[in-house]
Amino acid sequence: MAWIYILLAGLEEVISVVAMKYVDGFKHKKPIAVMGVGFVASFYFLSQAMQEIAIGIAYAAWAGIGTIGIAIVGIMRFKEKMNILQFIFLSLILVGVVGLQLAS
């Protein structure tokens, strides 16, 4: 169950960071609300996962899921470009996250 919490925490982080892109200097209220609720939910799920998973492993997995998720959203939603080196290094993060889960 702890790894499901990590996944949920990472997904909430991605949602929050995407909302942050639309805040525009705190001019828009809805993205601010989404961002706030998302970060609170992300930290809640992360704290729940830390009840069973070591703090360093949980945090590393959470950060990796968020990093990879935001990169994917950036490419798919915002048409950001990725070169081969960026792809390789993001893939290494993915390998690390999967490795952490397998080693637990």
mmCIF file of N, CA and C in Angstrom:
data_model
loop_
_atom_site.group_PDB
_atom_site.id
_atom_site.type_symbol
_atom_site.label_atom_id
_atom_site.label_comp_id
_atom_site.label_asym_id
_atom_site.label_seq_id
_atom_site.Cartn_x
_atom_site.Cartn_y
_atom_site.Cartn_z
ATOM 1 N N MET A 1 0.820 -1.200 0.000
ATOM 2 C CA MET A 1 0.000 0.000 0.000
ATOM 3 C C MET A 1 0.864 1.264 0.000
ATOM 4 N N ALA A 2 2.045 1.181 0.613
ATOM 5 C CA ALA A 2 2.912 2.356 0.695
ATOM 6 C C ALA A 2 3.335 2.836 -0.685
ATOM 7 N N TRP A 3 3.567 1.908 -1.603
ATOM 8 C CA TRP A 3 3.985 2.315 -2.947
ATOM 9 C C TRP A 3 2.837 2.950 -3.721
ATOM 10 N N ILE A 4 1.623 2.579 -3.406
ATOM 11 C CA ILE A 4 0.463 3.250 -4.007
ATOM 12 C C ILE A 4 0.402 4.695 -3.503
ATOM 13 N N TYR A 5 0.684 4.880 -2.208
ATOM 14 C CA TYR A 5 0.749 6.243 -1.668
ATOM 15 C C TYR A 5 1.837 7.068 -2.348
ATOM 16 N N ILE A 6 2.985 6.461 -2.609
ATOM 17 C CA ILE A 6 4.069 7.182 -3.295
ATOM 18 C C ILE A 6 3.604 7.596 -4.687
ATOM 19 N N LEU A 7 2.960 6.681 -5.387
ATOM 20 C CA LEU A 7 2.473 6.987 -6.728
ATOM 21 C C LEU A 7 1.439 8.115 -6.687
ATOM 22 N N LEU A 8 0.503 8.045 -5.754
ATOM 23 C CA LEU A 8 -0.499 9.107 -5.618
ATOM 24 C C LEU A 8 0.162 10.444 -5.274
ATOM 25 N N ALA A 9 1.147 10.413 -4.396
ATOM 26 C CA ALA A 9 1.858 11.639 -4.024
ATOM 27 C C ALA A 9 2.552 12.245 -5.240
ATOM 28 N N GLY A 10 3.176 11.407 -6.046
ATOM 29 C CA GLY A 10 3.851 11.890 -7.252
ATOM 30 C C GLY A 10 2.874 12.469 -8.259
ATOM 31 N N LEU A 11 1.735 11.812 -8.426
ATOM 32 C CA LEU A 11 0.721 12.313 -9.357
ATOM 33 C C LEU A 11 0.154 13.652 -8.887
ATOM 34 N N GLU A 12 -0.082 13.779 -7.593
ATOM 35 C CA GLU A 12 -0.569 15.052 -7.052
ATOM 36 C C GLU A 12 0.469 16.155 -7.244
ATOM 37 N N GLU A 13 1.733 15.800 -7.125
ATOM 38 C CA GLU A 13 2.791 16.783 -7.351
ATOM 39 C C GLU A 13 2.752 17.274 -8.796
ATOM 40 N N VAL A 14 2.580 16.360 -9.735
ATOM 41 C CA VAL A 14 2.511 16.728 -11.148
ATOM 42 C C VAL A 14 1.331 17.667 -11.385
ATOM 43 N N ILE A 15 0.174 17.334 -10.851
ATOM 44 C CA ILE A 15 -1.012 18.184 -11.001
ATOM 45 C C ILE A 15 -0.737 19.583 -10.434
ATOM 46 N N SER A 16 -0.099 19.641 -9.282
ATOM 47 C CA SER A 16 0.182 20.925 -8.634
ATOM 48 C C SER A 16 1.152 21.777 -9.448
ATOM 49 N N VAL A 17 2.162 21.147 -9.999
ATOM 50 C CA VAL A 17 3.147 21.905 -10.772
ATOM 51 C C VAL A 17 2.541 22.399 -12.085
ATOM 52 N N VAL A 18 1.693 21.599 -12.707
ATOM 53 C CA VAL A 18 1.001 22.065 -13.910
ATOM 54 C C VAL A 18 0.111 23.257 -13.560
ATOM 55 N N ALA A 19 -0.611 23.184 -12.456
ATOM 56 C CA ALA A 19 -1.442 24.312 -12.026
ATOM 57 C C ALA A 19 -0.584 25.547 -11.775
ATOM 58 N N MET A 20 0.614 25.345 -11.248
ATOM 59 C CA MET A 20 1.518 26.463 -10.966
ATOM 60 C C MET A 20 1.846 27.239 -12.240
ATOM 61 N N LYS A 21 1.914 26.535 -13.361
ATOM 62 C CA LYS A 21 2.207 27.204 -14.625
ATOM 63 C C LYS A 21 1.117 28.214 -14.996
ATOM 64 N N TYR A 22 -0.111 27.967 -14.541
ATOM 65 C CA TYR A 22 -1.242 28.823 -14.888
ATOM 66 C C TYR A 22 -1.549 29.899 -13.847
ATOM 67 N N VAL A 23 -0.817 29.963 -12.768
ATOM 68 C CA VAL A 23 -1.085 30.934 -11.705
ATOM 69 C C VAL A 23 -0.862 32.368 -12.183
ATOM 70 N N ASP A 24 0.158 32.596 -12.987
ATOM 71 C CA ASP A 24 0.433 33.911 -13.583
ATOM 72 C C ASP A 24 0.534 35.008 -12.526
ATOM 73 N N GLY A 25 1.503 34.866 -11.644
ATOM 74 C CA GLY A 25 1.720 35.885 -10.625
ATOM 75 C C GLY A 25 0.586 36.001 -9.629
ATOM 76 N N PHE A 26 -0.068 34.903 -9.342
ATOM 77 C CA PHE A 26 -1.189 34.834 -8.401
ATOM 78 C C PHE A 26 -2.390 35.661 -8.856
ATOM 79 N N LYS A 27 -2.544 35.819 -10.176
ATOM 80 C CA LYS A 27 -3.687 36.550 -10.718
ATOM 81 C C LYS A 27 -4.914 35.656 -10.873
ATOM 82 N N HIS A 28 -4.689 34.350 -11.044
ATOM 83 C CA HIS A 28 -5.789 33.417 -11.306
ATOM 84 C C HIS A 28 -6.036 32.548 -10.070
ATOM 85 N N LYS A 29 -7.250 32.591 -9.579
ATOM 86 C CA LYS A 29 -7.586 31.927 -8.308
ATOM 87 C C LYS A 29 -7.720 30.407 -8.431
ATOM 88 N N LYS A 30 -8.329 29.909 -9.497
ATOM 89 C CA LYS A 30 -8.552 28.467 -9.620
ATOM 90 C C LYS A 30 -7.237 27.677 -9.630
ATOM 91 N N PRO A 31 -6.236 28.086 -10.424
ATOM 92 C CA PRO A 31 -4.975 27.335 -10.376
ATOM 93 C C PRO A 31 -4.293 27.412 -9.005
ATOM 94 N N ILE A 32 -4.475 28.505 -8.301
ATOM 95 C CA ILE A 32 -3.900 28.623 -6.961
ATOM 96 C C ILE A 32 -4.542 27.583 -6.045
ATOM 97 N N ALA A 33 -5.862 27.443 -6.138
ATOM 98 C CA ALA A 33 -6.577 26.464 -5.312
ATOM 99 C C ALA A 33 -6.149 25.041 -5.671
ATOM 100 N N VAL A 34 -6.071 24.755 -6.959
ATOM 101 C CA VAL A 34 -5.641 23.417 -7.405
ATOM 102 C C VAL A 34 -4.227 23.130 -6.912
ATOM 103 N N MET A 35 -3.366 24.114 -7.040
ATOM 104 C CA MET A 35 -1.987 23.963 -6.603
ATOM 105 C C MET A 35 -1.919 23.706 -5.098
ATOM 106 N N GLY A 36 -2.638 24.478 -4.320
ATOM 107 C CA GLY A 36 -2.615 24.317 -2.865
ATOM 108 C C GLY A 36 -3.141 22.968 -2.421
ATOM 109 N N VAL A 37 -4.307 22.597 -2.942
ATOM 110 C CA VAL A 37 -4.896 21.300 -2.581
ATOM 111 C C VAL A 37 -3.993 20.163 -3.048
ATOM 112 N N GLY A 38 -3.444 20.303 -4.240
ATOM 113 C CA GLY A 38 -2.571 19.258 -4.776
ATOM 114 C C GLY A 38 -1.323 19.043 -3.946
ATOM 115 N N PHE A 39 -0.681 20.130 -3.536
ATOM 116 C CA PHE A 39 0.529 19.987 -2.716
ATOM 117 C C PHE A 39 0.203 19.414 -1.340
ATOM 118 N N VAL A 40 -0.915 19.839 -0.753
ATOM 119 C CA VAL A 40 -1.314 19.270 0.538
ATOM 120 C C VAL A 40 -1.561 17.776 0.391
ATOM 121 N N ALA A 41 -2.277 17.382 -0.652
ATOM 122 C CA ALA A 41 -2.542 15.956 -0.888
ATOM 123 C C ALA A 41 -1.245 15.200 -1.146
ATOM 124 N N SER A 42 -0.345 15.796 -1.918
ATOM 125 C CA SER A 42 0.927 15.154 -2.213
ATOM 126 C C SER A 42 1.721 14.893 -0.935
ATOM 127 N N PHE A 43 1.815 15.896 -0.077
ATOM 128 C CA PHE A 43 2.552 15.721 1.181
ATOM 129 C C PHE A 43 1.849 14.736 2.114
ATOM 130 N N TYR A 44 0.529 14.728 2.085
ATOM 131 C CA TYR A 44 -0.204 13.763 2.906
ATOM 132 C C TYR A 44 0.122 12.339 2.468
ATOM 133 N N PHE A 45 0.010 12.071 1.165
ATOM 134 C CA PHE A 45 0.294 10.723 0.673
ATOM 135 C C PHE A 45 1.752 10.345 0.908
ATOM 136 N N LEU A 46 2.651 11.303 0.739
ATOM 137 C CA LEU A 46 4.069 11.029 1.010
ATOM 138 C C LEU A 46 4.272 10.678 2.475
ATOM 139 N N SER A 47 3.629 11.402 3.369
ATOM 140 C CA SER A 47 3.779 11.115 4.796
ATOM 141 C C SER A 47 3.197 9.741 5.149
ATOM 142 N N GLN A 48 2.121 9.361 4.484
ATOM 143 C CA GLN A 48 1.549 8.034 4.714
ATOM 144 C C GLN A 48 2.509 6.949 4.242
ATOM 145 N N ALA A 49 3.128 7.152 3.102
ATOM 146 C CA ALA A 49 4.088 6.170 2.582
ATOM 147 C C ALA A 49 5.287 6.030 3.510
ATOM 148 N N MET A 50 5.690 7.139 4.139
ATOM 149 C CA MET A 50 6.851 7.109 5.024
ATOM 150 C C MET A 50 6.603 6.323 6.310
ATOM 151 N N GLN A 51 5.365 5.929 6.544
ATOM 152 C CA GLN A 51 5.080 5.077 7.699
ATOM 153 C C GLN A 51 5.638 3.671 7.482
ATOM 154 N N GLU A 52 5.784 3.275 6.204
ATOM 155 C CA GLU A 52 6.265 1.928 5.889
ATOM 156 C C GLU A 52 7.588 1.911 5.131
ATOM 157 N N ILE A 53 7.889 2.978 4.421
ATOM 158 C CA ILE A 53 9.093 3.045 3.592
ATOM 159 C C ILE A 53 10.061 4.026 4.226
ATOM 160 N N ALA A 54 11.341 3.706 4.176
ATOM 161 C CA ALA A 54 12.371 4.594 4.725
ATOM 162 C C ALA A 54 12.262 5.978 4.088
ATOM 163 N N ILE A 55 12.522 7.001 4.877
ATOM 164 C CA ILE A 55 12.341 8.383 4.447
ATOM 165 C C ILE A 55 13.135 8.711 3.181
ATOM 166 N N GLY A 56 14.375 8.272 3.111
ATOM 167 C CA GLY A 56 15.210 8.572 1.942
ATOM 168 C C GLY A 56 14.696 7.909 0.681
ATOM 169 N N ILE A 57 14.240 6.685 0.800
ATOM 170 C CA ILE A 57 13.714 5.953 -0.362
ATOM 171 C C ILE A 57 12.385 6.563 -0.796
ATOM 172 N N ALA A 58 11.515 6.846 0.161
ATOM 173 C CA ALA A 58 10.207 7.418 -0.166
ATOM 174 C C ALA A 58 10.372 8.772 -0.857
ATOM 175 N N TYR A 59 11.237 9.609 -0.314
ATOM 176 C CA TYR A 59 11.419 10.937 -0.893
ATOM 177 C C TYR A 59 12.038 10.851 -2.283
ATOM 178 N N ALA A 60 13.023 9.991 -2.452
ATOM 179 C CA ALA A 60 13.668 9.839 -3.761
ATOM 180 C C ALA A 60 12.667 9.342 -4.805
ATOM 181 N N ALA A 61 11.835 8.376 -4.438
ATOM 182 C CA ALA A 61 10.836 7.853 -5.372
ATOM 183 C C ALA A 61 9.811 8.933 -5.708
ATOM 184 N N TRP A 62 9.352 9.666 -4.699
ATOM 185 C CA TRP A 62 8.386 10.743 -4.906
ATOM 186 C C TRP A 62 8.948 11.811 -5.855
ATOM 187 N N ALA A 63 10.173 12.218 -5.600
ATOM 188 C CA ALA A 63 10.802 13.234 -6.444
ATOM 189 C C ALA A 63 10.997 12.720 -7.868
ATOM 190 N N GLY A 64 11.391 11.465 -7.999
ATOM 191 C CA GLY A 64 11.588 10.887 -9.325
ATOM 192 C C GLY A 64 10.296 10.793 -10.108
ATOM 193 N N ILE A 65 9.230 10.349 -9.457
ATOM 194 C CA ILE A 65 7.926 10.254 -10.123
ATOM 195 C C ILE A 65 7.464 11.641 -10.562
ATOM 196 N N GLY A 66 7.639 12.620 -9.697
ATOM 197 C CA GLY A 66 7.256 13.987 -10.056
ATOM 198 C C GLY A 66 8.077 14.529 -11.210
ATOM 199 N N THR A 67 9.369 14.278 -11.189
ATOM 200 C CA THR A 67 10.253 14.763 -12.250
ATOM 201 C C THR A 67 9.889 14.152 -13.595
ATOM 202 N N ILE A 68 9.732 12.849 -13.614
ATOM 203 C CA ILE A 68 9.391 12.165 -14.859
ATOM 204 C C ILE A 68 7.991 12.584 -15.329
ATOM 205 N N GLY A 69 7.054 12.667 -14.394
ATOM 206 C CA GLY A 69 5.690 13.063 -14.748
ATOM 207 C C GLY A 69 5.627 14.445 -15.366
ATOM 208 N N ILE A 70 6.326 15.391 -14.772
ATOM 209 C CA ILE A 70 6.330 16.757 -15.300
ATOM 210 C C ILE A 70 7.009 16.800 -16.663
ATOM 211 N N ALA A 71 8.073 16.042 -16.841
ATOM 212 C CA ALA A 71 8.736 16.000 -18.150
ATOM 213 C C ALA A 71 7.784 15.468 -19.218
ATOM 214 N N ILE A 72 7.033 14.422 -18.891
ATOM 215 C CA ILE A 72 6.077 13.856 -19.848
ATOM 216 C C ILE A 72 4.968 14.857 -20.169
ATOM 217 N N VAL A 73 4.437 15.519 -19.139
ATOM 218 C CA VAL A 73 3.399 16.528 -19.362
ATOM 219 C C VAL A 73 3.951 17.674 -20.212
ATOM 220 N N GLY A 74 5.165 18.083 -19.930
ATOM 221 C CA GLY A 74 5.783 19.162 -20.709
ATOM 222 C C GLY A 74 5.880 18.819 -22.182
ATOM 223 N N ILE A 75 6.233 17.588 -22.465
ATOM 224 C CA ILE A 75 6.353 17.155 -23.860
ATOM 225 C C ILE A 75 4.981 17.032 -24.515
ATOM 226 N N MET A 76 4.055 16.377 -23.819
ATOM 227 C CA MET A 76 2.757 16.090 -24.429
ATOM 228 C C MET A 76 1.819 17.298 -24.455
ATOM 229 N N ARG A 77 1.783 18.064 -23.382
ATOM 230 C CA ARG A 77 0.806 19.156 -23.273
ATOM 231 C C ARG A 77 1.363 20.490 -23.763
ATOM 232 N N PHE A 78 2.628 20.743 -23.456
ATOM 233 C CA PHE A 78 3.211 22.051 -23.758
ATOM 234 C C PHE A 78 4.187 22.013 -24.929
ATOM 235 N N LYS A 79 4.260 20.868 -25.605
ATOM 236 C CA LYS A 79 5.074 20.706 -26.819
ATOM 237 C C LYS A 79 6.549 21.047 -26.597
ATOM 238 N N GLU A 80 7.050 20.762 -25.393
ATOM 239 C CA GLU A 80 8.461 20.985 -25.115
ATOM 240 C C GLU A 80 9.288 19.930 -25.839
ATOM 241 N N LYS A 81 10.473 20.293 -26.237
ATOM 242 C CA LYS A 81 11.368 19.381 -26.946
ATOM 243 C C LYS A 81 12.286 18.684 -25.945
ATOM 244 N N MET A 82 12.681 17.467 -26.294
ATOM 245 C CA MET A 82 13.624 16.716 -25.466
ATOM 246 C C MET A 82 14.690 16.123 -26.375
ATOM 247 N N ASN A 83 15.946 16.363 -26.029
ATOM 248 C CA ASN A 83 17.011 15.762 -26.826
ATOM 249 C C ASN A 83 17.380 14.387 -26.264
ATOM 250 N N ILE A 84 18.216 13.690 -26.946
ATOM 251 C CA ILE A 84 18.537 12.314 -26.576
ATOM 252 C C ILE A 84 19.212 12.234 -25.205
ATOM 253 N N LEU A 85 20.059 13.177 -24.875
ATOM 254 C CA LEU A 85 20.707 13.149 -23.553
ATOM 255 C C LEU A 85 19.687 13.352 -22.432
ATOM 256 N N GLN A 86 18.767 14.267 -22.626
ATOM 257 C CA GLN A 86 17.719 14.469 -21.623
ATOM 258 C C GLN A 86 16.891 13.200 -21.457
ATOM 259 N N PHE A 87 16.566 12.553 -22.572
ATOM 260 C CA PHE A 87 15.804 11.308 -22.519
ATOM 261 C C PHE A 87 16.580 10.231 -21.762
ATOM 262 N N ILE A 88 17.859 10.114 -22.033
ATOM 263 C CA ILE A 88 18.681 9.106 -21.356
ATOM 264 C C ILE A 88 18.700 9.353 -19.851
ATOM 265 N N PHE A 89 18.913 10.599 -19.454
ATOM 266 C CA PHE A 89 19.008 10.885 -18.022
ATOM 267 C C PHE A 89 17.657 10.751 -17.310
ATOM 268 N N LEU A 90 16.571 11.100 -17.973
ATOM 269 C CA LEU A 90 15.253 10.855 -17.381
ATOM 270 C C LEU A 90 14.990 9.356 -17.266
ATOM 271 N N SER A 91 15.457 8.603 -18.237
ATOM 272 C CA SER A 91 15.323 7.146 -18.175
ATOM 273 C C SER A 91 16.091 6.581 -16.988
ATOM 274 N N LEU A 92 17.239 7.148 -16.689
ATOM 275 C CA LEU A 92 18.014 6.701 -15.528
ATOM 276 C C LEU A 92 17.264 6.985 -14.230
ATOM 277 N N ILE A 93 16.550 8.105 -14.172
ATOM 278 C CA ILE A 93 15.728 8.381 -12.994
ATOM 279 C C ILE A 93 14.654 7.306 -12.861
ATOM 280 N N LEU A 94 14.020 6.964 -13.972
ATOM 281 C CA LEU A 94 12.997 5.918 -13.962
ATOM 282 C C LEU A 94 13.578 4.589 -13.492
ATOM 283 N N VAL A 95 14.740 4.238 -13.991
ATOM 284 C CA VAL A 95 15.402 3.003 -13.555
ATOM 285 C C VAL A 95 15.668 3.055 -12.053
ATOM 286 N N GLY A 96 16.087 4.193 -11.557
ATOM 287 C CA GLY A 96 16.325 4.355 -10.128
ATOM 288 C C GLY A 96 15.075 4.170 -9.297
ATOM 289 N N VAL A 97 13.965 4.758 -9.728
ATOM 290 C CA VAL A 97 12.707 4.634 -8.992
ATOM 291 C C VAL A 97 12.233 3.176 -8.985
ATOM 292 N N VAL A 98 12.285 2.531 -10.138
ATOM 293 C CA VAL A 98 11.886 1.124 -10.216
ATOM 294 C C VAL A 98 12.814 0.274 -9.359
ATOM 295 N N GLY A 99 14.115 0.576 -9.409
ATOM 296 C CA GLY A 99 15.076 -0.155 -8.584
ATOM 297 C C GLY A 99 14.807 0.005 -7.100
ATOM 298 N N LEU A 100 14.442 1.200 -6.680
ATOM 299 C CA LEU A 100 14.101 1.426 -5.270
ATOM 300 C C LEU A 100 12.907 0.580 -4.854
ATOM 301 N N GLN A 101 11.913 0.508 -5.733
ATOM 302 C CA GLN A 101 10.725 -0.288 -5.415
ATOM 303 C C GLN A 101 11.069 -1.765 -5.353
ATOM 304 N N LEU A 102 11.866 -2.241 -6.282
ATOM 305 C CA LEU A 102 12.237 -3.661 -6.305
ATOM 306 C C LEU A 102 13.111 -4.042 -5.114
ATOM 307 N N ALA A 103 13.910 -3.110 -4.651
ATOM 308 C CA ALA A 103 14.818 -3.386 -3.533
ATOM 309 C C ALA A 103 14.130 -3.296 -2.177
ATOM 310 N N SER A 104 12.907 -2.786 -2.150
ATOM 311 C CA SER A 104 12.201 -2.620 -0.878
ATOM 312 C C SER A 104 11.559 -3.916 -0.414
#
